[in-house]
């Protein structure tokens, strides 16, 4: 994998870890909030 590919792979792993953490600690919260939060956090990685 090239450097960009490795960076994207690491970012994806980080997002998955954050998602799992959020789901464990905020299971009672609205799923829409969870999904929108992940999408917002993902945008800088895609654009950057």
PDB file of C-alpha atoms in Angstrom:
ATOM      1  CA  UNK A   1       0.000   0.000   0.000  1.00  0.00           C
ATOM      2  CA  UNK A   2       1.155   3.529  -0.694  1.00  0.00           C
ATOM      3  CA  UNK A   3       1.350   6.179   2.023  1.00  0.00           C
ATOM      4  CA  UNK A   4      -2.101   7.617   1.253  1.00  0.00           C
ATOM      5  CA  UNK A   5      -3.626   4.153   1.379  1.00  0.00           C
ATOM      6  CA  UNK A   6      -1.987   3.485   4.748  1.00  0.00           C
ATOM      7  CA  UNK A   7      -3.239   6.831   6.097  1.00  0.00           C
ATOM      8  CA  UNK A   8      -6.788   6.070   4.958  1.00  0.00           C
ATOM      9  CA  UNK A   9      -6.581   2.589   6.474  1.00  0.00           C
ATOM     10  CA  UNK A  10      -5.416   3.987   9.830  1.00  0.00           C
ATOM     11  CA  UNK A  11      -8.128   6.646   9.738  1.00  0.00           C
ATOM     12  CA  UNK A  12     -10.759   4.001   9.035  1.00  0.00           C
ATOM     13  CA  UNK A  13      -9.522   1.926  11.984  1.00  0.00           C
ATOM     14  CA  UNK A  14      -9.640   5.002  14.231  1.00  0.00           C
ATOM     15  CA  UNK A  15     -13.194   5.795  13.091  1.00  0.00           C
ATOM     16  CA  UNK A  16     -14.274   2.215  13.787  1.00  0.00           C
ATOM     17  CA  UNK A  17     -12.727   2.352  17.267  1.00  0.00           C
ATOM     18  CA  UNK A  18     -14.442   5.667  17.999  1.00  0.00           C
ATOM     19  CA  UNK A  19     -17.739   4.322  16.686  1.00  0.00           C
ATOM     20  CA  UNK A  20     -17.530   1.273  18.952  1.00  0.00           C
ATOM     21  CA  UNK A  21     -16.625   3.463  21.932  1.00  0.00           C
ATOM     22  CA  UNK A  22     -19.506   5.855  21.251  1.00  0.00           C
ATOM     23  CA  UNK A  23     -21.945   2.977  20.837  1.00  0.00           C
ATOM     24  CA  UNK A  24     -20.877   1.470  24.180  1.00  0.00           C
ATOM     25  CA  UNK A  25     -21.104   4.728  26.118  1.00  0.00           C
ATOM     26  CA  UNK A  26     -24.129   6.266  24.368  1.00  0.00           C
ATOM     27  CA  UNK A  27     -26.434   3.355  23.542  1.00  0.00           C
ATOM     28  CA  UNK A  28     -29.436   5.269  24.872  1.00  0.00           C
ATOM     29  CA  UNK A  29     -28.818   8.288  22.650  1.00  0.00           C
ATOM     30  CA  UNK A  30     -30.505   8.873  19.319  1.00  0.00           C
ATOM     31  CA  UNK A  31     -28.944   6.880  16.447  1.00  0.00           C
ATOM     32  CA  UNK A  32     -29.261   9.934  14.184  1.00  0.00           C
ATOM     33  CA  UNK A  33     -26.934  11.863  16.489  1.00  0.00           C
ATOM     34  CA  UNK A  34     -24.400   9.021  16.360  1.00  0.00           C
ATOM     35  CA  UNK A  35     -24.498   8.728  12.568  1.00  0.00           C
ATOM     36  CA  UNK A  36     -24.283  12.493  11.969  1.00  0.00           C
ATOM     37  CA  UNK A  37     -21.380  12.755  14.414  1.00  0.00           C
ATOM     38  CA  UNK A  38     -19.445  10.093  12.527  1.00  0.00           C
ATOM     39  CA  UNK A  39     -20.131  11.748   9.159  1.00  0.00           C
ATOM     40  CA  UNK A  40     -18.979  15.132  10.478  1.00  0.00           C
ATOM     41  CA  UNK A  41     -15.791  13.602  11.889  1.00  0.00           C
ATOM     42  CA  UNK A  42     -15.117  11.826   8.611  1.00  0.00           C
ATOM     43  CA  UNK A  43     -15.242  14.882   6.325  1.00  0.00           C
ATOM     44  CA  UNK A  44     -11.853  16.403   7.290  1.00  0.00           C
ATOM     45  CA  UNK A  45     -10.151  13.047   6.654  1.00  0.00           C
ATOM     46  CA  UNK A  46     -11.650  12.820   3.164  1.00  0.00           C
ATOM     47  CA  UNK A  47     -10.937  16.458   2.264  1.00  0.00           C
ATOM     48  CA  UNK A  48      -7.567  16.678   3.989  1.00  0.00           C
TER      49      UNK A  48
END
